[in-house]
PDB file of C-alpha atoms in Angstrom:
ATOM      1  CA  MET Q   1       0.000   0.000   0.000  1.00 46.00           C
ATOM      2  CA  ALA Q   2       2.858   2.362   0.835  1.00 47.00           C
ATOM      3  CA  VAL Q   3       4.468   1.619  -2.530  1.00 44.00           C
ATOM      4  CA  ALA Q   4       1.188   2.377  -4.320  1.00 46.00           C
ATOM      5  CA  ALA Q   5       0.807   5.636  -2.417  1.00 50.00           C
ATOM      6  CA  ASP Q   6       4.378   6.600  -3.280  1.00 52.00           C
ATOM      7  CA  ALA Q   7       3.710   5.820  -6.935  1.00 46.00           C
ATOM      8  CA  ARG Q   8       0.634   8.065  -6.971  1.00 49.00           C
ATOM      9  CA  ARG Q   9       2.600  10.812  -5.277  1.00 51.00           C
ATOM     10  CA  ASP Q  10       5.376  10.493  -7.858  1.00 50.00           C
ATOM     11  CA  VAL Q  11       2.863  10.979 -10.676  1.00 47.00           C
ATOM     12  CA  PHE Q  12       1.422  14.012  -8.893  1.00 52.00           C
ATOM     13  CA  GLU Q  13       4.813  15.578  -8.244  1.00 52.00           C
ATOM     14  CA  ASP Q  14       6.159  14.733 -11.699  1.00 51.00           C
ATOM     15  CA  SER Q  15       3.327  16.788 -13.169  1.00 48.00           C
ATOM     16  CA  LEU Q  16       5.097  19.863 -11.731  1.00 50.00           C
ATOM     17  CA  ASN Q  17       8.071  20.154 -14.064  1.00 46.00           C
ATOM     18  CA  GLU Q  18      11.292  22.065 -13.722  1.00 41.00           C
ATOM     19  CA  ASN Q  19      10.024  25.401 -15.074  1.00 43.00           C
ATOM     20  CA  ASN Q  20       9.670  27.300 -11.764  1.00 47.00           C
ATOM     21  CA  GLY Q  21       8.598  23.979 -10.268  1.00 51.00           C
ATOM     22  CA  TYR Q  22       4.923  24.493 -11.079  1.00 53.00           C
ATOM     23  CA  GLU Q  23       4.133  24.112 -14.762  1.00 56.00           C
ATOM     24  CA  ILE Q  24       1.593  21.451 -15.528  1.00 56.00           C
ATOM     25  CA  ASP Q  25       2.223  18.283 -17.509  1.00 54.00           C
ATOM     26  CA  TYR Q  26      -1.050  17.787 -19.347  1.00 52.00           C
ATOM     27  CA  GLU Q  27      -0.178  14.166 -20.124  1.00 53.00           C
ATOM     28  CA  ALA Q  28      -0.452  13.273 -16.434  1.00 49.00           C
ATOM     29  CA  GLU Q  29      -4.221  12.696 -16.650  1.00 54.00           C
ATOM     30  CA  THR Q  30      -4.072   9.223 -15.176  1.00 77.00           C
ATOM     31  CA  SER Q  31      -6.131   7.557 -12.507  1.00 83.00           C
ATOM     32  CA  ALA Q  32      -3.194   7.919 -10.125  1.00 85.00           C
ATOM     33  CA  PHE Q  33      -3.051  11.648 -10.768  1.00 87.00           C
ATOM     34  CA  THR Q  34      -6.820  11.914 -10.329  1.00 90.00           C
ATOM     35  CA  ASN Q  35      -6.558  10.175  -6.964  1.00 91.00           C
ATOM     36  CA  GLU Q  36      -3.847  12.583  -5.894  1.00 92.00           C
ATOM     37  CA  CYS Q  37      -6.058  15.502  -6.940  1.00 94.00           C
ATOM     38  CA  LYS Q  38      -8.852  14.066  -4.825  1.00 96.00           C
ATOM     39  CA  GLU Q  39      -6.632  13.620  -1.782  1.00 96.00           C
ATOM     40  CA  PHE Q  40      -5.082  17.054  -2.182  1.00 97.00           C
ATOM     41  CA  MET Q  41      -8.451  18.802  -2.482  1.00 98.00           C
ATOM     42  CA  ASN Q  42      -9.862  16.911   0.486  1.00 97.00           C
ATOM     43  CA  LYS Q  43      -7.048  18.194   2.696  1.00 97.00           C
ATOM     44  CA  PHE Q  44      -7.018  21.652   1.111  1.00 98.00           C
ATOM     45  CA  VAL Q  45     -10.741  22.286   1.577  1.00 98.00           C
ATOM     46  CA  SER Q  46     -10.514  21.020   5.152  1.00 97.00           C
ATOM     47  CA  LYS Q  47      -7.769  23.567   5.789  1.00 97.00           C
ATOM     48  CA  ILE Q  48      -9.882  26.358   4.298  1.00 97.00           C
ATOM     49  CA  PHE Q  49     -12.687  25.728   6.775  1.00 96.00           C
ATOM     50  CA  SER Q  50     -10.605  24.777   9.810  1.00 94.00           C
ATOM     51  CA  GLY Q  51      -8.473  27.902   9.687  1.00 92.00           C
ATOM     52  CA  SER Q  52      -5.296  25.835   9.428  1.00 95.00           C
ATOM     53  CA  GLU Q  53      -2.265  27.397   7.800  1.00 96.00           C
ATOM     54  CA  ILE Q  54      -2.039  26.966   4.029  1.00 96.00           C
ATOM     55  CA  THR Q  55       1.597  27.086   2.946  1.00 96.00           C
ATOM     56  CA  GLN Q  56       2.886  28.889  -0.116  1.00 96.00           C
ATOM     57  CA  GLU Q  57       3.757  25.518  -1.637  1.00 96.00           C
ATOM     58  CA  GLU Q  58       0.185  24.296  -1.153  1.00 97.00           C
ATOM     59  CA  LYS Q  59      -1.191  27.489  -2.695  1.00 96.00           C
ATOM     60  CA  ALA Q  60       1.091  27.042  -5.689  1.00 96.00           C
ATOM     61  CA  GLN Q  61       0.095  23.384  -6.091  1.00 96.00           C
ATOM     62  CA  PHE Q  62      -3.558  24.384  -5.873  1.00 97.00           C
ATOM     63  CA  GLY Q  63      -3.141  26.868  -8.712  1.00 96.00           C
ATOM     64  CA  VAL Q  64      -1.410  24.289 -10.867  1.00 95.00           C
ATOM     65  CA  ILE Q  65      -3.699  21.296 -10.434  1.00 95.00           C
ATOM     66  CA  CYS Q  66      -6.789  23.471 -10.889  1.00 97.00           C
ATOM     67  CA  GLN Q  67      -5.793  23.491 -14.552  1.00 96.00           C
ATOM     68  CA  HIS Q  68      -6.981  19.871 -14.541  1.00 94.00           C
ATOM     69  CA  SER Q  69     -10.660  18.931 -14.594  1.00 95.00           C
ATOM     70  CA  PRO Q  70     -10.402  16.255 -11.835  1.00 95.00           C
ATOM     71  CA  ALA Q  71      -9.034  18.836  -9.407  1.00 96.00           C
ATOM     72  CA  ARG Q  72     -11.794  21.319 -10.219  1.00 98.00           C
ATOM     73  CA  ARG Q  73     -14.405  18.603  -9.878  1.00 97.00           C
ATOM     74  CA  TRP Q  74     -13.157  17.437  -6.469  1.00 98.00           C
ATOM     75  CA  PHE Q  75     -12.755  20.973  -5.173  1.00 98.00           C
ATOM     76  CA  ALA Q  76     -16.408  21.679  -6.005  1.00 98.00           C
ATOM     77  CA  ARG Q  77     -17.552  18.405  -4.436  1.00 97.00           C
ATOM     78  CA  TYR Q  78     -15.690  18.940  -1.181  1.00 98.00           C
ATOM     79  CA  ILE Q  79     -16.904  22.535  -0.973  1.00 98.00           C
ATOM     80  CA  ASN Q  80     -20.465  21.300  -1.472  1.00 96.00           C
ATOM     81  CA  MET Q  81     -20.011  18.794   1.356  1.00 96.00           C
ATOM     82  CA  GLN Q  82     -19.233  21.631   3.767  1.00 96.00           C
ATOM     83  CA  ARG Q  83     -22.484  23.521   3.313  1.00 90.00           C
ATOM     84  CA  GLY Q  84     -24.403  21.471   5.872  1.00 86.00           C
ATOM     85  CA  GLU Q  85     -22.248  22.669   8.763  1.00 83.00           C
ATOM     86  CA  ASN Q  86     -20.480  25.824   7.662  1.00 82.00           C
ATOM     87  CA  LYS Q  87     -22.843  28.112   5.749  1.00 91.00           C
ATOM     88  CA  CYS Q  88     -22.041  31.139   7.910  1.00 94.00           C
ATOM     89  CA  VAL Q  89     -18.251  31.281   8.181  1.00 96.00           C
ATOM     90  CA  ASP Q  90     -15.691  33.504   9.878  1.00 95.00           C
ATOM     91  CA  GLU Q  91     -13.983  36.316   8.007  1.00 94.00           C
ATOM     92  CA  ILE Q  92     -10.746  34.458   7.281  1.00 95.00           C
ATOM     93  CA  THR Q  93     -12.597  31.464   5.842  1.00 96.00           C
ATOM     94  CA  PHE Q  94     -14.902  33.744   3.864  1.00 97.00           C
ATOM     95  CA  PHE Q  95     -12.093  35.505   2.028  1.00 97.00           C
ATOM     96  CA  ARG Q  96     -10.221  32.245   1.534  1.00 98.00           C
ATOM     97  CA  LEU Q  97     -13.315  30.964  -0.259  1.00 98.00           C
ATOM     98  CA  VAL Q  98     -13.430  34.106  -2.395  1.00 98.00           C
ATOM     99  CA  GLN Q  99      -9.779  33.630  -3.359  1.00 98.00           C
ATOM    100  CA  TYR Q 100      -9.938  29.942  -4.227  1.00 98.00           C
ATOM    101  CA  PHE Q 101     -13.359  30.117  -5.888  1.00 99.00           C
ATOM    102  CA  ALA Q 102     -11.936  32.803  -8.177  1.00 98.00           C
ATOM    103  CA  THR Q 103      -9.032  30.554  -9.162  1.00 98.00           C
ATOM    104  CA  VAL Q 104     -11.240  27.567  -9.956  1.00 98.00           C
ATOM    105  CA  LEU Q 105     -13.886  29.628 -11.769  1.00 98.00           C
ATOM    106  CA  PHE Q 106     -11.201  31.197 -13.951  1.00 98.00           C
ATOM    107  CA  GLU Q 107      -9.910  27.761 -14.942  1.00 98.00           C
ATOM    108  CA  CYS Q 108     -13.473  26.521 -15.536  1.00 98.00           C
ATOM    109  CA  HIS Q 109     -14.009  29.439 -17.891  1.00 98.00           C
ATOM    110  CA  GLN Q 110     -10.763  28.762 -19.741  1.00 97.00           C
ATOM    111  CA  ALA Q 111     -11.678  25.094 -20.228  1.00 97.00           C
ATOM    112  CA  ASP Q 112     -15.465  25.442 -20.726  1.00 96.00           C
ATOM    113  CA  ASP Q 113     -15.762  23.124 -17.718  1.00 97.00           C
ATOM    114  CA  PHE Q 114     -19.280  23.920 -16.556  1.00 97.00           C
ATOM    115  CA  PRO Q 115     -20.311  21.273 -13.954  1.00 96.00           C
ATOM    116  CA  PRO Q 116     -17.886  22.428 -11.219  1.00 97.00           C
ATOM    117  CA  ALA Q 117     -18.704  26.052 -12.042  1.00 98.00           C
ATOM    118  CA  LYS Q 118     -22.410  25.314 -11.632  1.00 97.00           C
ATOM    119  CA  THR Q 119     -21.766  23.876  -8.167  1.00 97.00           C
ATOM    120  CA  LEU Q 120     -19.671  26.889  -7.187  1.00 98.00           C
ATOM    121  CA  MET Q 121     -22.330  29.221  -8.578  1.00 98.00           C
ATOM    122  CA  ASN Q 122     -24.823  27.706  -6.146  1.00 96.00           C
ATOM    123  CA  MET Q 123     -22.286  27.926  -3.329  1.00 97.00           C
ATOM    124  CA  CYS Q 124     -21.871  31.654  -4.022  1.00 98.00           C
ATOM    125  CA  PHE Q 125     -25.397  32.052  -2.656  1.00 97.00           C
ATOM    126  CA  THR Q 126     -24.840  29.599   0.207  1.00 96.00           C
ATOM    127  CA  PHE Q 127     -21.737  30.689   2.107  1.00 97.00           C
ATOM    128  CA  CYS Q 128     -21.855  34.003   3.912  1.00 96.00           C
ATOM    129  CA  HIS Q 129     -20.194  36.075   6.614  1.00 94.00           C
ATOM    130  CA  VAL Q 130     -21.789  38.505   9.045  1.00 92.00           C
ATOM    131  CA  PHE Q 131     -19.743  41.697   9.114  1.00 89.00           C
ATOM    132  CA  ARG Q 132     -20.129  43.740  12.276  1.00 84.00           C
ATOM    133  CA  ALA Q 133     -19.695  47.488  12.694  1.00 76.00           C
ATOM    134  CA  GLY Q 134     -19.895  48.205  16.389  1.00 74.00           C
ATOM    135  CA  LYS Q 135     -22.029  46.168  18.760  1.00 75.00           C
ATOM    136  CA  THR Q 136     -25.377  46.372  17.003  1.00 75.00           C
ATOM    137  CA  VAL Q 137     -24.919  46.901  13.256  1.00 73.00           C
ATOM    138  CA  GLU Q 138     -24.615  43.676  11.267  1.00 84.00           C
ATOM    139  CA  ARG Q 139     -24.352  43.095   7.531  1.00 88.00           C
ATOM    140  CA  LYS Q 140     -24.593  39.625   6.019  1.00 92.00           C
ATOM    141  CA  GLU Q 141     -22.780  39.204   2.719  1.00 95.00           C
ATOM    142  CA  PHE Q 142     -22.567  36.178   0.435  1.00 97.00           C
ATOM    143  CA  LEU Q 143     -19.639  35.122  -1.750  1.00 98.00           C
ATOM    144  CA  GLN Q 144     -21.583  36.300  -4.790  1.00 97.00           C
ATOM    145  CA  VAL Q 145     -20.879  39.947  -3.874  1.00 96.00           C
ATOM    146  CA  TYR Q 146     -17.137  39.393  -4.297  1.00 97.00           C
ATOM    147  CA  LEU Q 147     -17.307  37.080  -7.319  1.00 98.00           C
ATOM    148  CA  ARG Q 148     -19.667  39.061  -9.551  1.00 96.00           C
ATOM    149  CA  ASP Q 149     -16.958  39.887 -12.080  1.00 95.00           C
ATOM    150  CA  GLN Q 150     -15.869  36.341 -12.896  1.00 97.00           C
ATOM    151  CA  PRO Q 151     -15.852  36.014 -16.709  1.00 97.00           C
ATOM    152  CA  ILE Q 152     -17.668  32.675 -16.720  1.00 98.00           C
ATOM    153  CA  TRP Q 153     -20.891  34.401 -15.603  1.00 97.00           C
ATOM    154  CA  ARG Q 154     -20.828  36.431 -18.834  1.00 95.00           C
ATOM    155  CA  ALA Q 155     -20.834  33.300 -21.000  1.00 94.00           C
ATOM    156  CA  LEU Q 156     -24.378  32.400 -22.057  1.00 94.00           C
ATOM    157  CA  ARG Q 157     -23.209  28.889 -22.890  1.00 94.00           C
ATOM    158  CA  PHE Q 158     -22.435  28.395 -19.182  1.00 97.00           C
ATOM    159  CA  TRP Q 159     -25.988  29.296 -18.176  1.00 97.00           C
ATOM    160  CA  ASN Q 160     -27.477  27.118 -20.918  1.00 94.00           C
ATOM    161  CA  ALA Q 161     -25.398  24.107 -19.875  1.00 95.00           C
ATOM    162  CA  ALA Q 162     -25.925  24.682 -16.142  1.00 95.00           C
ATOM    163  CA  PHE Q 163     -29.684  25.011 -16.500  1.00 94.00           C
ATOM    164  CA  LEU Q 164     -30.096  21.919 -18.670  1.00 91.00           C
ATOM    165  CA  ASP Q 165     -27.959  19.954 -16.208  1.00 91.00           C
ATOM    166  CA  SER Q 166     -30.118  21.241 -13.354  1.00 89.00           C
ATOM    167  CA  VAL Q 167     -33.303  20.156 -15.119  1.00 86.00           C
ATOM    168  CA  HIS Q 168     -31.823  16.727 -15.814  1.00 82.00           C
ATOM    169  CA  SER Q 169     -30.781  16.340 -12.164  1.00 79.00           C
ATOM    170  CA  GLU Q 170     -34.206  17.416 -10.931  1.00 70.00           C
ATOM    171  CA  ASN Q 171     -36.044  14.919 -13.118  1.00 62.00           C
ATOM    172  CA  HIS Q 172     -35.277  11.714 -11.231  1.00 53.00           C
ATOM    173  CA  SER Q 173     -38.114   9.679 -12.728  1.00 52.00           C
ATOM    174  CA  PRO Q 174     -37.308   7.863 -15.972  1.00 52.00           C
ATOM    175  CA  THR Q 175     -38.960   8.956 -19.182  1.00 58.00           C
ATOM    176  CA  LEU Q 176     -42.079   6.961 -19.921  1.00 53.00           C
ATOM    177  CA  PRO Q 177     -41.936   4.752 -23.009  1.00 59.00           C
ATOM    178  CA  ARG Q 178     -44.291   5.971 -25.725  1.00 60.00           C
ATOM    179  CA  SER Q 179     -46.514   2.926 -25.236  1.00 61.00           C
ATOM    180  CA  ASP Q 180     -46.955   3.727 -21.533  1.00 58.00           C
ATOM    181  CA  TRP Q 181     -47.573   7.394 -22.288  1.00 48.00           C
ATOM    182  CA  ASN Q 182     -50.265   6.494 -24.777  1.00 58.00           C
ATOM    183  CA  ASN Q 183     -51.990   4.368 -22.137  1.00 63.00           C
ATOM    184  CA  LEU Q 184     -52.298   7.276 -19.715  1.00 62.00           C
ATOM    185  CA  SER Q 185     -55.597   9.061 -19.338  1.00 67.00           C
ATOM    186  CA  GLU Q 186     -55.848  12.610 -20.647  1.00 67.00           C
ATOM    187  CA  ASN Q 187     -55.960  13.897 -17.070  1.00 67.00           C
ATOM    188  CA  ASP Q 188     -52.765  12.031 -16.170  1.00 61.00           C
ATOM    189  CA  LYS Q 189     -51.021  13.361 -19.278  1.00 59.00           C
ATOM    190  CA  HIS Q 190     -52.116  16.876 -18.409  1.00 58.00           C
ATOM    191  CA  ASP Q 191     -50.905  16.516 -14.810  1.00 62.00           C
ATOM    192  CA  LYS Q 192     -47.488  15.260 -15.890  1.00 68.00           C
ATOM    193  CA  LYS Q 193     -47.095  18.086 -18.401  1.00 69.00           C
ATOM    194  CA  GLU Q 194     -48.091  20.671 -15.790  1.00 73.00           C
ATOM    195  CA  HIS Q 195     -45.698  19.191 -13.236  1.00 72.00           C
ATOM    196  CA  HIS Q 196     -42.862  19.372 -15.763  1.00 73.00           C
ATOM    197  CA  LYS Q 197     -43.718  22.954 -16.728  1.00 80.00           C
ATOM    198  CA  ASN Q 198     -43.915  24.070 -13.109  1.00 82.00           C
ATOM    199  CA  SER Q 199     -40.561  22.456 -12.358  1.00 84.00           C
ATOM    200  CA  ILE Q 200     -38.980  24.262 -15.321  1.00 88.00           C
ATOM    201  CA  PHE Q 201     -40.631  27.514 -14.262  1.00 90.00           C
ATOM    202  CA  GLY Q 202     -39.324  27.257 -10.695  1.00 90.00           C
ATOM    203  CA  GLN Q 203     -35.780  26.486 -11.771  1.00 92.00           C
ATOM    204  CA  LEU Q 204     -35.799  29.262 -14.359  1.00 93.00           C
ATOM    205  CA  GLY Q 205     -36.910  31.657 -11.636  1.00 92.00           C
ATOM    206  CA  THR Q 206     -33.916  30.678  -9.515  1.00 93.00           C
ATOM    207  CA  PHE Q 207     -31.532  31.053 -12.442  1.00 94.00           C
ATOM    208  CA  ALA Q 208     -33.061  34.416 -13.369  1.00 92.00           C
ATOM    209  CA  ASN Q 209     -32.456  35.737  -9.861  1.00 93.00           C
ATOM    210  CA  ASN Q 210     -28.890  34.425  -9.882  1.00 95.00           C
ATOM    211  CA  MET Q 211     -28.161  36.070 -13.232  1.00 94.00           C
ATOM    212  CA  LYS Q 212     -29.545  39.348 -11.954  1.00 93.00           C
ATOM    213  CA  ALA Q 213     -27.457  39.075  -8.781  1.00 94.00           C
ATOM    214  CA  PHE Q 214     -24.318  38.594 -10.883  1.00 96.00           C
ATOM    215  CA  GLY Q 215     -25.156  41.763 -12.801  1.00 93.00           C
ATOM    216  CA  LEU Q 216     -25.625  40.235 -16.246  1.00 93.00           C
ATOM    217  CA  PRO Q 217     -26.943  42.512 -19.005  1.00 91.00           C
ATOM    218  CA  LYS Q 218     -30.716  42.569 -19.298  1.00 89.00           C
ATOM    219  CA  SER Q 219     -30.559  41.475 -22.944  1.00 89.00           C
ATOM    220  CA  THR Q 220     -28.495  38.389 -22.058  1.00 90.00           C
ATOM    221  CA  CYS Q 221     -30.904  37.409 -19.294  1.00 91.00           C
ATOM    222  CA  GLN Q 222     -33.948  37.843 -21.515  1.00 89.00           C
ATOM    223  CA  GLU Q 223     -32.371  35.809 -24.316  1.00 91.00           C
ATOM    224  CA  PHE Q 224     -31.662  32.999 -21.866  1.00 93.00           C
ATOM    225  CA  ILE Q 225     -35.174  33.055 -20.398  1.00 91.00           C
ATOM    226  CA  GLN Q 226     -36.808  33.099 -23.827  1.00 90.00           C
ATOM    227  CA  LYS Q 227     -34.736  30.193 -25.134  1.00 91.00           C
ATOM    228  CA  MET Q 228     -35.210  27.985 -22.081  1.00 91.00           C
ATOM    229  CA  SER Q 229     -38.909  28.832 -21.846  1.00 90.00           C
ATOM    230  CA  VAL Q 230     -39.412  27.552 -25.381  1.00 88.00           C
ATOM    231  CA  ILE Q 231     -37.487  24.367 -24.582  1.00 86.00           C
ATOM    232  CA  GLY Q 232     -39.562  23.915 -21.422  1.00 85.00           C
ATOM    233  CA  GLU Q 233     -42.820  24.656 -23.287  1.00 86.00           C
ATOM    234  CA  LEU Q 234     -43.840  27.317 -20.760  1.00 89.00           C
ATOM    235  CA  ASP Q 235     -46.979  29.320 -21.399  1.00 88.00           C
ATOM    236  CA  LYS Q 236     -47.053  33.063 -22.084  1.00 89.00           C
ATOM    237  CA  GLU Q 237     -48.060  33.973 -18.528  1.00 89.00           C
ATOM    238  CA  GLN Q 238     -45.116  32.093 -17.036  1.00 89.00           C
ATOM    239  CA  ILE Q 239     -42.686  33.665 -19.510  1.00 88.00           C
ATOM    240  CA  ALA Q 240     -44.041  37.131 -18.716  1.00 89.00           C
ATOM    241  CA  LEU Q 241     -43.532  36.558 -14.985  1.00 88.00           C
ATOM    242  CA  LEU Q 242     -39.938  35.480 -15.564  1.00 89.00           C
ATOM    243  CA  GLN Q 243     -39.203  38.481 -17.780  1.00 86.00           C
ATOM    244  CA  LYS Q 244     -40.488  40.794 -15.036  1.00 84.00           C
ATOM    245  CA  THR Q 245     -37.493  39.736 -12.965  1.00 80.00           C
ATOM    246  CA  PHE Q 246     -35.331  41.979 -15.142  1.00 78.00           C
ATOM    247  CA  GLU Q 247     -37.593  45.001 -15.484  1.00 74.00           C
ATOM    248  CA  ASP Q 248     -35.536  46.978 -12.975  1.00 61.00           C
ATOM    249  CA  SER Q 249     -32.180  45.751 -14.272  1.00 52.00           C
TER     250      SER Q 249
END
């Protein structure tokens, strides 16, 4: 077991070549390297939330391996695991999250790697810190306030991919075969269609509010809503309600 661990570590460390010690070897995408990314991110995220010291070497390694999709994926997963216990964090943890989210989101944008970015987008509205001015004045701020300018939010293809993935994840029940669908009563067909439409409508509402919070242009938001409303077969009243979200933008 020790030999196997050493072998994985060698692959991980060999991916940092001699150019300043931290240039990536893109041919190191092996299962061993992926495992090292997982282990590294597990420890790194734990340090973020525990307040433990993060060394300069660890920060440099983080920046390098985030150029790889497995590292971005595991960072997002371990961050997501923390939300049950650590939604309201201290100031040091809060700004650590801002810093490392920015690094991963930048790499996601460069690589068109949308699943981890979608997770981090949701986490931007999850983790917060309560800033205090004096004994009585409190101001709660979420990560979103400090990550509004990330370029990935300006890419409509990110929102399209993230929304379709969200719809797919929400729809846990398998698609009915055509023969089974044809055997349903008209009332059952109508109920299933309405349930699907309402699910799409609710998720689009959440995405619309997120886009507005990130300060996206009104035209971009409306284009997204119109396109996804057509795909979701929403009715005119639902589309109008969604478009109202951006009236004051």
